[in-house]
Tab-separated table of C-alpha atoms in Angstrom:
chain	number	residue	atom	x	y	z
A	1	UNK	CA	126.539	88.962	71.086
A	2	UNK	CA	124.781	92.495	70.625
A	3	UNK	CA	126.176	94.967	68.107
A	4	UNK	CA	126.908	98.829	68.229
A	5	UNK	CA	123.337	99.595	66.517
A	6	UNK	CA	121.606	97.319	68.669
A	7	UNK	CA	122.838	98.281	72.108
A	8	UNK	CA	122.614	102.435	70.528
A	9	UNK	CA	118.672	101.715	69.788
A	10	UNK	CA	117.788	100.849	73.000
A	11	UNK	CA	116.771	103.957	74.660
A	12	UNK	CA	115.249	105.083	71.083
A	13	UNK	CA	113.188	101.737	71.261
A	14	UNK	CA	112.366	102.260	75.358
A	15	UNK	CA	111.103	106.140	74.309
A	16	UNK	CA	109.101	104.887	71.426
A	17	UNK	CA	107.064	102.136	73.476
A	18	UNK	CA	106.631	105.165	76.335
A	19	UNK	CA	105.003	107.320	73.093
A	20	UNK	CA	102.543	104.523	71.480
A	21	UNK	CA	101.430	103.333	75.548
A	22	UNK	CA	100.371	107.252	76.126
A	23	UNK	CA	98.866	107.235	72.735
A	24	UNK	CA	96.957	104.139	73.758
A	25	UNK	CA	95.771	105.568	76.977
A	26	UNK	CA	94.784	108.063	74.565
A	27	UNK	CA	92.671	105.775	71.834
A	28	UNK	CA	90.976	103.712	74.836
A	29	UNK	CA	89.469	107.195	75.769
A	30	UNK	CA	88.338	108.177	72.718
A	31	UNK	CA	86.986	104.566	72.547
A	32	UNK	CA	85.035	104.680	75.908
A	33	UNK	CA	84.129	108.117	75.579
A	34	UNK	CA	80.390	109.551	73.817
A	35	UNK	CA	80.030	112.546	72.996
A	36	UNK	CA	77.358	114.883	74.399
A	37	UNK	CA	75.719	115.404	71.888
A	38	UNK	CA	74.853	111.943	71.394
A	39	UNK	CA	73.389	111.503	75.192
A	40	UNK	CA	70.087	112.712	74.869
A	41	UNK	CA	69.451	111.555	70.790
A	42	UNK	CA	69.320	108.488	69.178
A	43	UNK	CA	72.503	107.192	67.294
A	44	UNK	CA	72.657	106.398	63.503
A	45	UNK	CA	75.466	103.971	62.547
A	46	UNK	CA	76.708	105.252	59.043
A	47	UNK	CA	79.612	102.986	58.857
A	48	UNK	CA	79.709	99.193	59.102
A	49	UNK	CA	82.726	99.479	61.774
A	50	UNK	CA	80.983	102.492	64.079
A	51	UNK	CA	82.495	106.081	65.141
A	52	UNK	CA	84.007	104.643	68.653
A	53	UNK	CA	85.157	100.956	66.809
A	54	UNK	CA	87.436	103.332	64.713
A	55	UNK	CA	89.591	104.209	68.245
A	56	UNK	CA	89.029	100.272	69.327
A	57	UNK	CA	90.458	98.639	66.162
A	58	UNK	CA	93.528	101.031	66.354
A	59	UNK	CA	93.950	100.265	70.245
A	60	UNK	CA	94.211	96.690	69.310
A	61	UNK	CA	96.293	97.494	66.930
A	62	UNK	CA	98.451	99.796	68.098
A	63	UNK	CA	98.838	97.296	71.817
A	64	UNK	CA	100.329	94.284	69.090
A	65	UNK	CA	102.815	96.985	68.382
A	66	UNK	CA	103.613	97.852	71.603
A	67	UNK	CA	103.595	93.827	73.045
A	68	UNK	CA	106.307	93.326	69.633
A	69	UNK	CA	108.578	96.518	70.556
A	70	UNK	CA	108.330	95.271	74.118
A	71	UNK	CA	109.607	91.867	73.277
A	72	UNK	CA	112.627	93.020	71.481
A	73	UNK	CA	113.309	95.200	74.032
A	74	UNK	CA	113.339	92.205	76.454
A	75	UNK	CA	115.885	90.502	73.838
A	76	UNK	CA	118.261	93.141	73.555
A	77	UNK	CA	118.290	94.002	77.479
A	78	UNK	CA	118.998	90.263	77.694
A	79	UNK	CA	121.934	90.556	75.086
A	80	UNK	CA	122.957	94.118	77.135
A	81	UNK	CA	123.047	91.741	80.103
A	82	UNK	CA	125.467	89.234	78.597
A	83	UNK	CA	127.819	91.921	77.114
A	84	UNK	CA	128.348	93.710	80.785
A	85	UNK	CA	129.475	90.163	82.507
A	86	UNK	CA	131.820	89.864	79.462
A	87	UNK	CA	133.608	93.365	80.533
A	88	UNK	CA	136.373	93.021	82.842
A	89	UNK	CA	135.760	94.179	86.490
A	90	UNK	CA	138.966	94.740	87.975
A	91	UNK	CA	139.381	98.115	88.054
A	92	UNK	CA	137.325	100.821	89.455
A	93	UNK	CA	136.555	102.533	85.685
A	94	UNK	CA	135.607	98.902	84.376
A	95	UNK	CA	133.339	98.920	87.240
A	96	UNK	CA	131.937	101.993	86.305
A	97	UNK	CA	131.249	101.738	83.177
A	98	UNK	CA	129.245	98.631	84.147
A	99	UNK	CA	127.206	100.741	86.400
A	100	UNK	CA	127.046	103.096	83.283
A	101	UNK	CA	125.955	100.486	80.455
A	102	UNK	CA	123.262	98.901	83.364
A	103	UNK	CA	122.132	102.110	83.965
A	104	UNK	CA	122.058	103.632	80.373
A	105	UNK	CA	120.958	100.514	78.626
A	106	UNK	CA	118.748	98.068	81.315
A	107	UNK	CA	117.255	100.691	83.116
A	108	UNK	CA	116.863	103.366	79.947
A	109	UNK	CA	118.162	106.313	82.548
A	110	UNK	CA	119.505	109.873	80.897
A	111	UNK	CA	122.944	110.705	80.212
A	112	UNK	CA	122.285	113.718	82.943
A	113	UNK	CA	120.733	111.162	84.743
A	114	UNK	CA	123.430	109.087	85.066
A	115	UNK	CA	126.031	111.652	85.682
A	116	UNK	CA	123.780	113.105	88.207
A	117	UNK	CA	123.206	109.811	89.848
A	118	UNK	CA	127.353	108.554	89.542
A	119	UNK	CA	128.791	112.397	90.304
A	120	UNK	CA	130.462	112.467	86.910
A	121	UNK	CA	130.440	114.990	84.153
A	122	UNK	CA	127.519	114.010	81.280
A	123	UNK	CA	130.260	114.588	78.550
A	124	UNK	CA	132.481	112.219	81.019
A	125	UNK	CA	130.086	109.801	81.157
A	126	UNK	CA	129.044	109.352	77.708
A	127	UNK	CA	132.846	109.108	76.619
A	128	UNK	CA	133.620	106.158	78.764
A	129	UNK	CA	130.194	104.865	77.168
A	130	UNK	CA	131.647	104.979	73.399
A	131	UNK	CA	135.068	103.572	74.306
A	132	UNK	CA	132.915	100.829	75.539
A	133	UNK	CA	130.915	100.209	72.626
A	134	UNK	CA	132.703	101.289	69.908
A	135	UNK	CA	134.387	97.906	70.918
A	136	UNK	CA	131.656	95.884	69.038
């Protein structure tokens, strides 16, 4: 079963791994890239590691974080998953706020995205969220 801090750090979590991916399109750049001023002279290595291998150690490092926040992410959608089939679905606001938590929560939308999408009120929407998961 998930709990209230798990299912709340999703988005968090989704927002994060959308950060360290641009800031690794970012360090394989800098990686790949040489500077002008090196095109026409000849290079001197002062450090064992290199001025690019700087940007390619952190890419590496940086892409472990990313494959380890993607993984939980994975796990807790997967736990998200579970949790909605446990709701009830008879009514037409317990079917709603399964279209809520799938779309909040699986599919990482925006509150104003959701209302938007659903014709409801943000506040509206995020209201029948809490009574949902306060639950855990």
């Amino acid at each position: 079963m998930i709990t209230r801090n798990e299912i709340r750090s999703i988005p968090e979590l989704h927002k994060s791994i959308l950060r360290d991916k641009e800031q690794l399109i970012f360090l394989r750049e800098k990686a790949t890239s040489v500077p002008s001023s090196f095109t026409d002279q000849e290079r001197v290595q002062t450090s064992p590691s290199g001025g690019g291998n700087k940007y390619v150690e952190e890419a590496v490092d940086l892409n472990k974080v990313i494959q380890r926040k993607e993984l939980l992410l994975i796990e807790l959608k997967g736990k998200v998953k579970e949790f909605i089939h446990s709701l009830p679905n008879d009514t037409e606001t317990d079917r709603l706020t399964r279209k809520v938590l799938k779309y909040r929560y699986l599919k990482c939308y925006t509150w104003d995205e959701i209302a938007e999408l659903l014709g409801y009120d943000a506040r509206w929407i995020r209201r029948l969220e809490y009574r949902t998961i306060d639950r855990l």
